[in-house]
């Protein structure tokens, strides 16, 4: 059984990492959550029924691990939004840049679940449309159309 798990890890660790990187936008967090994902996969391997691809099953686990991480972060003390931003020399410029970034992420966050995931995967994780379709159990064309529609909605909001 150990050899099977190692093989699954070798085949899917990179795609799980890229998926988590697209959600977290942080390499250290993505690495940590990838390890947690595979830990949970080993722990619940007996629940895998084979009704979907292993990569899809692992990305579902990764998504739940990410949501748990977000809940942990929200319980921690709030960090200020006015952290040093490269290129912002005055507090006013920093506030403007932060506001633009916050507006963008609010617009993305307001999207429906599949659109939001496609946008995060495409922009942050450098996933191809075919990889996005595979991870989400859809076609490459579906991923392209969903991304296009999400961009249109974001542009309407901004």
Short mmCIF file of N, CA and C in Angstrom, two decimals:
data_model
loop_
_atom_site.label_atom_id
_atom_site.label_comp_id
_atom_site.label_asym_id
_atom_site.label_seq_id
_atom_site.Cartn_x
_atom_site.Cartn_y
_atom_site.Cartn_z
N UNK A 1 0.82 -1.20 0.00
CA UNK A 1 0.00 0.00 0.00
C UNK A 1 0.86 1.26 0.00
N UNK A 2 1.99 1.23 0.71
CA UNK A 2 2.89 2.37 0.77
C UNK A 2 3.42 2.75 -0.60
N UNK A 3 3.71 1.74 -1.45
CA UNK A 3 4.21 2.02 -2.78
C UNK A 3 3.16 2.73 -3.62
N UNK A 4 1.88 2.34 -3.46
CA UNK A 4 0.79 2.98 -4.20
C UNK A 4 0.64 4.44 -3.82
N UNK A 5 0.76 4.72 -2.54
CA UNK A 5 0.65 6.11 -2.07
C UNK A 5 1.80 6.94 -2.60
N UNK A 6 3.01 6.37 -2.59
CA UNK A 6 4.17 7.09 -3.13
C UNK A 6 3.97 7.41 -4.60
N UNK A 7 3.44 6.44 -5.35
CA UNK A 7 3.20 6.65 -6.77
C UNK A 7 2.16 7.74 -7.00
N UNK A 8 1.09 7.72 -6.20
CA UNK A 8 0.07 8.77 -6.30
C UNK A 8 0.69 10.13 -6.00
N UNK A 9 1.54 10.18 -4.96
CA UNK A 9 2.20 11.44 -4.62
C UNK A 9 3.07 11.93 -5.77
N UNK A 10 3.86 11.04 -6.34
CA UNK A 10 4.75 11.43 -7.43
C UNK A 10 3.97 11.96 -8.63
N UNK A 11 2.82 11.32 -8.92
CA UNK A 11 2.04 11.70 -10.10
C UNK A 11 1.25 13.00 -9.90
N UNK A 12 0.79 13.25 -8.66
CA UNK A 12 -0.18 14.33 -8.48
C UNK A 12 0.27 15.47 -7.56
N UNK A 13 1.41 15.36 -6.94
CA UNK A 13 1.85 16.40 -6.00
C UNK A 13 1.99 17.75 -6.69
N UNK A 14 2.52 17.76 -7.89
CA UNK A 14 2.74 19.03 -8.59
C UNK A 14 1.41 19.72 -8.92
N UNK A 15 0.43 18.97 -9.39
CA UNK A 15 -0.84 19.59 -9.74
C UNK A 15 -1.59 20.05 -8.49
N UNK A 16 -1.49 19.31 -7.41
CA UNK A 16 -2.12 19.74 -6.15
C UNK A 16 -1.43 21.00 -5.65
N UNK A 17 -0.10 21.03 -5.73
CA UNK A 17 0.65 22.21 -5.32
C UNK A 17 0.24 23.43 -6.15
N UNK A 18 0.15 23.27 -7.47
CA UNK A 18 -0.23 24.38 -8.34
C UNK A 18 -1.65 24.86 -8.02
N UNK A 19 -2.53 23.93 -7.74
CA UNK A 19 -3.91 24.28 -7.38
C UNK A 19 -3.91 25.12 -6.11
N UNK A 20 -3.19 24.66 -5.09
CA UNK A 20 -3.14 25.39 -3.82
C UNK A 20 -2.41 26.72 -3.97
N UNK A 21 -1.40 26.77 -4.81
CA UNK A 21 -0.71 28.03 -5.07
C UNK A 21 -1.66 29.03 -5.72
N UNK A 22 -2.52 28.53 -6.60
CA UNK A 22 -3.49 29.43 -7.24
C UNK A 22 -4.47 30.01 -6.23
N UNK A 23 -4.76 29.26 -5.18
CA UNK A 23 -5.68 29.75 -4.16
C UNK A 23 -4.98 30.65 -3.15
N UNK A 24 -3.79 30.25 -2.72
CA UNK A 24 -3.12 30.95 -1.63
C UNK A 24 -2.20 32.07 -2.09
N UNK A 25 -1.68 31.98 -3.30
CA UNK A 25 -0.72 32.97 -3.84
C UNK A 25 0.54 33.06 -2.98
N UNK A 26 0.88 31.98 -2.30
CA UNK A 26 2.05 31.95 -1.43
C UNK A 26 2.68 30.57 -1.52
N UNK A 27 3.95 30.52 -1.92
CA UNK A 27 4.61 29.23 -2.13
C UNK A 27 4.72 28.42 -0.84
N UNK A 28 5.07 29.08 0.26
CA UNK A 28 5.21 28.36 1.53
C UNK A 28 3.88 27.76 1.99
N UNK A 29 2.83 28.54 1.89
CA UNK A 29 1.51 28.05 2.27
C UNK A 29 1.09 26.90 1.36
N UNK A 30 1.33 27.05 0.06
CA UNK A 30 0.96 26.00 -0.89
C UNK A 30 1.71 24.70 -0.58
N UNK A 31 3.00 24.80 -0.25
CA UNK A 31 3.77 23.60 0.09
C UNK A 31 3.23 22.94 1.35
N UNK A 32 2.97 23.74 2.35
CA UNK A 32 2.45 23.21 3.61
C UNK A 32 1.09 22.55 3.42
N UNK A 33 0.22 23.21 2.67
CA UNK A 33 -1.12 22.67 2.46
C UNK A 33 -1.11 21.45 1.53
N UNK A 34 -0.13 21.37 0.65
CA UNK A 34 0.02 20.18 -0.19
C UNK A 34 0.33 18.98 0.69
N UNK A 35 1.24 19.17 1.63
CA UNK A 35 1.57 18.08 2.56
C UNK A 35 0.35 17.68 3.39
N UNK A 36 -0.40 18.66 3.85
CA UNK A 36 -1.60 18.38 4.63
C UNK A 36 -2.63 17.63 3.78
N UNK A 37 -2.72 18.01 2.52
CA UNK A 37 -3.65 17.34 1.61
C UNK A 37 -3.32 15.86 1.47
N UNK A 38 -2.05 15.55 1.26
CA UNK A 38 -1.67 14.16 1.10
C UNK A 38 -1.77 13.39 2.42
N UNK A 39 -1.54 14.06 3.52
CA UNK A 39 -1.75 13.42 4.82
C UNK A 39 -3.21 13.00 4.96
N UNK A 40 -4.11 13.91 4.62
CA UNK A 40 -5.54 13.60 4.72
C UNK A 40 -5.96 12.55 3.69
N UNK A 41 -5.32 12.57 2.54
CA UNK A 41 -5.64 11.56 1.52
C UNK A 41 -5.25 10.17 2.01
N UNK A 42 -4.07 10.06 2.62
CA UNK A 42 -3.64 8.77 3.17
C UNK A 42 -4.60 8.34 4.27
N UNK A 43 -4.98 9.27 5.10
CA UNK A 43 -5.87 8.98 6.22
C UNK A 43 -7.25 8.51 5.75
N UNK A 44 -7.71 9.04 4.61
CA UNK A 44 -9.06 8.70 4.14
C UNK A 44 -9.06 7.94 2.82
N UNK A 45 -7.97 7.24 2.51
CA UNK A 45 -7.88 6.50 1.25
C UNK A 45 -8.98 5.46 1.12
N UNK A 46 -9.44 4.91 2.24
CA UNK A 46 -10.49 3.90 2.19
C UNK A 46 -11.83 4.49 1.76
N UNK A 47 -11.99 5.81 1.82
CA UNK A 47 -13.23 6.46 1.40
C UNK A 47 -13.24 6.78 -0.09
N UNK A 48 -12.09 6.68 -0.75
CA UNK A 48 -12.03 6.94 -2.19
C UNK A 48 -12.69 5.78 -2.91
N UNK A 49 -13.76 6.09 -3.66
CA UNK A 49 -14.54 5.03 -4.32
C UNK A 49 -14.23 4.87 -5.80
N UNK A 50 -13.35 5.69 -6.34
CA UNK A 50 -12.97 5.56 -7.73
C UNK A 50 -13.97 6.17 -8.70
N UNK A 51 -14.95 6.90 -8.21
CA UNK A 51 -15.96 7.49 -9.09
C UNK A 51 -15.43 8.70 -9.87
N UNK A 52 -14.27 9.21 -9.48
CA UNK A 52 -13.64 10.33 -10.18
C UNK A 52 -12.15 10.06 -10.26
N UNK A 53 -11.46 10.88 -11.04
CA UNK A 53 -10.01 10.74 -11.14
C UNK A 53 -9.36 11.03 -9.79
N UNK A 54 -8.22 10.42 -9.55
CA UNK A 54 -7.49 10.65 -8.31
C UNK A 54 -7.12 12.12 -8.19
N UNK A 55 -6.74 12.76 -9.29
CA UNK A 55 -6.36 14.18 -9.24
C UNK A 55 -7.53 15.05 -8.80
N UNK A 56 -8.73 14.72 -9.26
CA UNK A 56 -9.91 15.48 -8.87
C UNK A 56 -10.20 15.27 -7.38
N UNK A 57 -10.10 14.02 -6.93
CA UNK A 57 -10.31 13.71 -5.52
C UNK A 57 -9.31 14.47 -4.65
N UNK A 58 -8.05 14.47 -5.05
CA UNK A 58 -7.01 15.17 -4.28
C UNK A 58 -7.25 16.68 -4.28
N UNK A 59 -7.67 17.25 -5.39
CA UNK A 59 -7.93 18.69 -5.42
C UNK A 59 -9.15 19.06 -4.58
N UNK A 60 -10.11 18.16 -4.47
CA UNK A 60 -11.25 18.41 -3.57
C UNK A 60 -10.77 18.44 -2.12
N UNK A 61 -9.91 17.50 -1.77
CA UNK A 61 -9.33 17.50 -0.42
C UNK A 61 -8.55 18.80 -0.21
N UNK A 62 -7.74 19.18 -1.22
CA UNK A 62 -6.94 20.40 -1.12
C UNK A 62 -7.83 21.63 -0.94
N UNK A 63 -8.96 21.67 -1.63
CA UNK A 63 -9.88 22.79 -1.50
C UNK A 63 -10.41 22.88 -0.06
N UNK A 64 -10.75 21.74 0.51
CA UNK A 64 -11.24 21.75 1.89
C UNK A 64 -10.14 22.14 2.88
N UNK A 65 -8.91 21.71 2.60
CA UNK A 65 -7.77 22.12 3.43
C UNK A 65 -7.58 23.62 3.34
N UNK A 66 -7.72 24.19 2.14
CA UNK A 66 -7.59 25.63 1.95
C UNK A 66 -8.67 26.38 2.72
N UNK A 67 -9.91 25.91 2.62
CA UNK A 67 -11.00 26.57 3.35
C UNK A 67 -10.75 26.53 4.85
N UNK A 68 -10.22 25.43 5.34
CA UNK A 68 -9.90 25.34 6.76
C UNK A 68 -8.81 26.35 7.13
N UNK A 69 -7.83 26.51 6.25
CA UNK A 69 -6.77 27.49 6.47
C UNK A 69 -7.34 28.90 6.51
N UNK A 70 -8.28 29.19 5.64
CA UNK A 70 -8.91 30.51 5.64
C UNK A 70 -9.66 30.77 6.94
N UNK A 71 -10.34 29.76 7.45
CA UNK A 71 -11.04 29.92 8.73
C UNK A 71 -10.06 30.18 9.86
N UNK A 72 -8.92 29.48 9.83
CA UNK A 72 -7.89 29.71 10.85
C UNK A 72 -7.38 31.15 10.78
N UNK A 73 -7.13 31.61 9.57
CA UNK A 73 -6.62 32.97 9.40
C UNK A 73 -7.62 34.01 9.87
N UNK A 74 -8.89 33.78 9.61
CA UNK A 74 -9.89 34.77 10.02
C UNK A 74 -10.02 34.85 11.53
N UNK A 75 -9.70 33.77 12.22
CA UNK A 75 -9.75 33.79 13.69
C UNK A 75 -8.55 34.53 14.28
N UNK A 76 -7.46 34.57 13.55
CA UNK A 76 -6.27 35.29 14.04
C UNK A 76 -6.52 36.78 14.01
N UNK A 77 -5.67 37.50 14.68
CA UNK A 77 -5.80 38.97 14.69
C UNK A 77 -5.71 39.49 13.26
N UNK A 78 -6.53 40.50 12.96
CA UNK A 78 -6.52 41.07 11.62
C UNK A 78 -5.22 41.81 11.37
N UNK A 79 -4.70 41.59 10.17
CA UNK A 79 -3.49 42.31 9.80
C UNK A 79 -3.91 43.59 9.09
N UNK A 80 -3.10 44.58 9.20
CA UNK A 80 -3.44 45.85 8.56
C UNK A 80 -3.32 45.71 7.05
N UNK A 81 -4.14 46.46 6.35
CA UNK A 81 -4.11 46.44 4.89
C UNK A 81 -3.07 47.41 4.34
N UNK A 82 -2.50 48.20 5.21
CA UNK A 82 -1.56 49.21 4.74
C UNK A 82 -0.12 48.76 4.93
N UNK A 83 0.17 47.51 4.56
CA UNK A 83 1.54 47.03 4.60
C UNK A 83 2.32 47.74 3.51
N UNK A 84 3.64 47.70 3.63
CA UNK A 84 4.47 48.35 2.62
C UNK A 84 4.24 47.70 1.27
N UNK A 85 3.94 48.51 0.29
CA UNK A 85 3.72 48.05 -1.07
C UNK A 85 4.82 48.64 -1.93
N UNK A 86 5.51 47.78 -2.71
CA UNK A 86 6.57 48.31 -3.56
C UNK A 86 6.02 49.38 -4.50
N UNK A 87 6.75 50.46 -4.61
CA UNK A 87 6.36 51.53 -5.52
C UNK A 87 5.49 52.60 -4.87
N UNK A 88 5.08 52.38 -3.63
CA UNK A 88 4.25 53.37 -2.95
C UNK A 88 5.13 54.15 -2.00
N UNK A 89 5.38 55.42 -2.32
CA UNK A 89 6.31 56.19 -1.51
C UNK A 89 5.62 56.95 -0.38
N UNK A 90 4.34 57.24 -0.53
CA UNK A 90 3.63 57.96 0.52
C UNK A 90 2.48 57.11 1.05
N UNK A 91 2.01 57.40 2.25
CA UNK A 91 0.87 56.65 2.77
C UNK A 91 -0.37 56.75 1.87
N UNK A 92 -0.54 57.92 1.23
CA UNK A 92 -1.68 58.08 0.34
C UNK A 92 -1.58 57.15 -0.87
N UNK A 93 -0.39 57.07 -1.48
CA UNK A 93 -0.19 56.19 -2.62
C UNK A 93 -0.37 54.73 -2.19
N UNK A 94 0.14 54.41 -1.04
CA UNK A 94 -0.01 53.05 -0.53
C UNK A 94 -1.47 52.70 -0.35
N UNK A 95 -2.27 53.64 0.18
CA UNK A 95 -3.70 53.41 0.38
C UNK A 95 -4.42 53.22 -0.95
N UNK A 96 -4.04 54.00 -1.96
CA UNK A 96 -4.66 53.87 -3.28
C UNK A 96 -4.35 52.50 -3.89
N UNK A 97 -3.07 52.11 -3.85
CA UNK A 97 -2.69 50.81 -4.39
C UNK A 97 -3.37 49.68 -3.64
N UNK A 98 -3.43 49.78 -2.32
CA UNK A 98 -4.08 48.77 -1.52
C UNK A 98 -5.57 48.71 -1.85
N UNK A 99 -6.18 49.86 -2.02
CA UNK A 99 -7.60 49.92 -2.37
C UNK A 99 -7.88 49.25 -3.69
N UNK A 100 -7.01 49.48 -4.70
CA UNK A 100 -7.20 48.84 -6.00
C UNK A 100 -7.08 47.33 -5.87
N UNK A 101 -6.09 46.88 -5.14
CA UNK A 101 -5.88 45.45 -4.94
C UNK A 101 -7.06 44.85 -4.19
N UNK A 102 -7.50 45.52 -3.17
CA UNK A 102 -8.63 45.04 -2.37
C UNK A 102 -9.89 44.99 -3.24
N UNK A 103 -10.11 46.01 -4.06
CA UNK A 103 -11.27 46.04 -4.95
C UNK A 103 -11.26 44.86 -5.91
N UNK A 104 -10.10 44.58 -6.48
CA UNK A 104 -9.98 43.46 -7.39
C UNK A 104 -10.31 42.15 -6.69
N UNK A 105 -9.71 41.93 -5.53
CA UNK A 105 -9.96 40.68 -4.82
C UNK A 105 -11.40 40.58 -4.31
N UNK A 106 -12.01 41.70 -3.99
CA UNK A 106 -13.43 41.68 -3.61
C UNK A 106 -14.28 41.29 -4.81
N UNK A 107 -13.93 41.81 -5.98
CA UNK A 107 -14.67 41.48 -7.19
C UNK A 107 -14.52 39.99 -7.52
N UNK A 108 -13.32 39.47 -7.36
CA UNK A 108 -13.09 38.04 -7.61
C UNK A 108 -13.85 37.21 -6.59
N UNK A 109 -13.80 37.64 -5.34
CA UNK A 109 -14.47 36.91 -4.26
C UNK A 109 -15.99 36.88 -4.45
N UNK A 110 -16.55 37.90 -5.11
CA UNK A 110 -17.99 37.98 -5.34
C UNK A 110 -18.46 37.03 -6.45
N UNK A 111 -17.53 36.49 -7.22
CA UNK A 111 -17.90 35.57 -8.29
C UNK A 111 -18.45 34.27 -7.72
N UNK A 112 -19.23 33.57 -8.53
CA UNK A 112 -19.73 32.27 -8.09
C UNK A 112 -18.58 31.28 -7.99
N UNK A 113 -18.79 30.19 -7.28
CA UNK A 113 -17.73 29.25 -6.95
C UNK A 113 -16.93 28.75 -8.16
N UNK A 114 -17.52 28.23 -9.22
CA UNK A 114 -16.64 27.74 -10.28
C UNK A 114 -15.86 28.85 -10.97
N UNK A 115 -16.48 30.01 -11.13
CA UNK A 115 -15.77 31.13 -11.77
C UNK A 115 -14.59 31.56 -10.93
N UNK A 116 -14.82 31.68 -9.62
CA UNK A 116 -13.75 32.12 -8.72
C UNK A 116 -12.58 31.15 -8.77
N UNK A 117 -12.85 29.86 -8.73
CA UNK A 117 -11.77 28.87 -8.77
C UNK A 117 -11.00 28.95 -10.08
N UNK A 118 -11.71 29.09 -11.18
CA UNK A 118 -11.05 29.19 -12.49
C UNK A 118 -10.15 30.41 -12.54
N UNK A 119 -10.63 31.56 -12.05
CA UNK A 119 -9.84 32.79 -12.06
C UNK A 119 -8.59 32.61 -11.20
N UNK A 120 -8.74 32.09 -9.98
CA UNK A 120 -7.59 31.89 -9.11
C UNK A 120 -6.58 30.94 -9.76
N UNK A 121 -7.06 29.86 -10.32
CA UNK A 121 -6.16 28.88 -10.92
C UNK A 121 -5.44 29.46 -12.13
N UNK A 122 -6.17 30.23 -12.92
CA UNK A 122 -5.58 30.78 -14.14
C UNK A 122 -4.59 31.90 -13.84
N UNK A 123 -4.95 32.80 -12.94
CA UNK A 123 -4.10 33.96 -12.70
C UNK A 123 -2.91 33.65 -11.79
N UNK A 124 -3.12 32.88 -10.76
CA UNK A 124 -2.08 32.68 -9.77
C UNK A 124 -1.29 31.40 -9.95
N UNK A 125 -1.94 30.36 -10.36
CA UNK A 125 -1.27 29.07 -10.43
C UNK A 125 -0.71 28.70 -11.76
N UNK A 126 -0.94 29.53 -12.75
CA UNK A 126 -0.41 29.29 -14.08
C UNK A 126 -0.88 27.95 -14.65
N UNK A 127 -2.13 27.60 -14.36
CA UNK A 127 -2.72 26.39 -14.92
C UNK A 127 -3.16 26.67 -16.35
N UNK A 128 -3.03 25.68 -17.21
CA UNK A 128 -3.58 25.81 -18.56
C UNK A 128 -5.08 25.56 -18.47
N UNK A 129 -5.80 25.91 -19.51
CA UNK A 129 -7.24 25.68 -19.51
C UNK A 129 -7.56 24.19 -19.46
N UNK A 130 -6.75 23.38 -20.12
CA UNK A 130 -7.01 21.94 -20.08
C UNK A 130 -6.77 21.38 -18.68
N UNK A 131 -5.74 21.89 -17.98
CA UNK A 131 -5.49 21.45 -16.60
C UNK A 131 -6.63 21.88 -15.67
N UNK A 132 -7.13 23.10 -15.87
CA UNK A 132 -8.24 23.59 -15.06
C UNK A 132 -9.47 22.70 -15.28
N UNK A 133 -9.74 22.41 -16.54
CA UNK A 133 -10.87 21.54 -16.85
C UNK A 133 -10.73 20.17 -16.22
N UNK A 134 -9.52 19.62 -16.28
CA UNK A 134 -9.29 18.30 -15.69
C UNK A 134 -9.48 18.32 -14.18
N UNK A 135 -8.92 19.32 -13.51
CA UNK A 135 -9.02 19.41 -12.05
C UNK A 135 -10.48 19.57 -11.61
N UNK A 136 -11.23 20.37 -12.35
CA UNK A 136 -12.61 20.65 -11.96
C UNK A 136 -13.61 19.69 -12.59
N UNK A 137 -13.11 18.72 -13.35
CA UNK A 137 -13.98 17.72 -13.94
C UNK A 137 -14.82 18.24 -15.09
N UNK A 138 -14.29 19.20 -15.81
CA UNK A 138 -15.00 19.82 -16.94
C UNK A 138 -14.09 19.79 -18.16
N UNK A 139 -14.57 20.35 -19.26
CA UNK A 139 -13.78 20.38 -20.49
C UNK A 139 -12.89 21.62 -20.53
N UNK A 140 -11.91 21.58 -21.43
CA UNK A 140 -11.04 22.74 -21.63
C UNK A 140 -11.86 23.93 -22.12
N UNK A 141 -12.81 23.68 -23.00
CA UNK A 141 -13.65 24.75 -23.53
C UNK A 141 -14.48 25.39 -22.42
N UNK A 142 -15.01 24.58 -21.51
CA UNK A 142 -15.76 25.10 -20.37
C UNK A 142 -14.89 26.04 -19.55
N UNK A 143 -13.63 25.64 -19.31
CA UNK A 143 -12.71 26.47 -18.52
C UNK A 143 -12.46 27.81 -19.22
N UNK A 144 -12.27 27.79 -20.54
CA UNK A 144 -12.05 29.02 -21.30
C UNK A 144 -13.25 29.96 -21.21
N UNK A 145 -14.43 29.41 -21.42
CA UNK A 145 -15.64 30.23 -21.39
C UNK A 145 -15.89 30.78 -20.00
N UNK A 146 -15.70 29.95 -18.99
CA UNK A 146 -15.91 30.39 -17.61
C UNK A 146 -14.95 31.51 -17.24
N UNK A 147 -13.70 31.38 -17.66
CA UNK A 147 -12.71 32.42 -17.38
C UNK A 147 -13.10 33.72 -18.09
N UNK A 148 -13.52 33.63 -19.34
CA UNK A 148 -13.93 34.81 -20.10
C UNK A 148 -15.11 35.51 -19.42
N UNK A 149 -16.11 34.73 -19.02
CA UNK A 149 -17.28 35.31 -18.37
C UNK A 149 -16.92 35.93 -17.02
N UNK A 150 -16.00 35.30 -16.31
CA UNK A 150 -15.56 35.85 -15.02
C UNK A 150 -14.86 37.19 -15.23
N UNK A 151 -14.01 37.27 -16.26
CA UNK A 151 -13.33 38.54 -16.56
C UNK A 151 -14.35 39.63 -16.87
N UNK A 152 -15.37 39.30 -17.63
CA UNK A 152 -16.42 40.26 -17.97
C UNK A 152 -17.11 40.78 -16.70
N UNK A 153 -17.43 39.89 -15.77
CA UNK A 153 -18.09 40.29 -14.54
C UNK A 153 -17.19 41.16 -13.67
N UNK A 154 -15.91 40.82 -13.61
CA UNK A 154 -14.96 41.62 -12.84
C UNK A 154 -14.85 43.01 -13.43
N UNK A 155 -14.79 43.09 -14.75
CA UNK A 155 -14.68 44.40 -15.39
C UNK A 155 -15.92 45.24 -15.15
N UNK A 156 -17.10 44.61 -15.09
CA UNK A 156 -18.33 45.35 -14.79
C UNK A 156 -18.27 45.94 -13.39
N UNK A 157 -17.77 45.17 -12.45
CA UNK A 157 -17.71 45.62 -11.05
C UNK A 157 -16.69 46.73 -10.90
N UNK A 158 -15.53 46.60 -11.54
CA UNK A 158 -14.47 47.59 -11.40
C UNK A 158 -14.73 48.78 -12.31
#
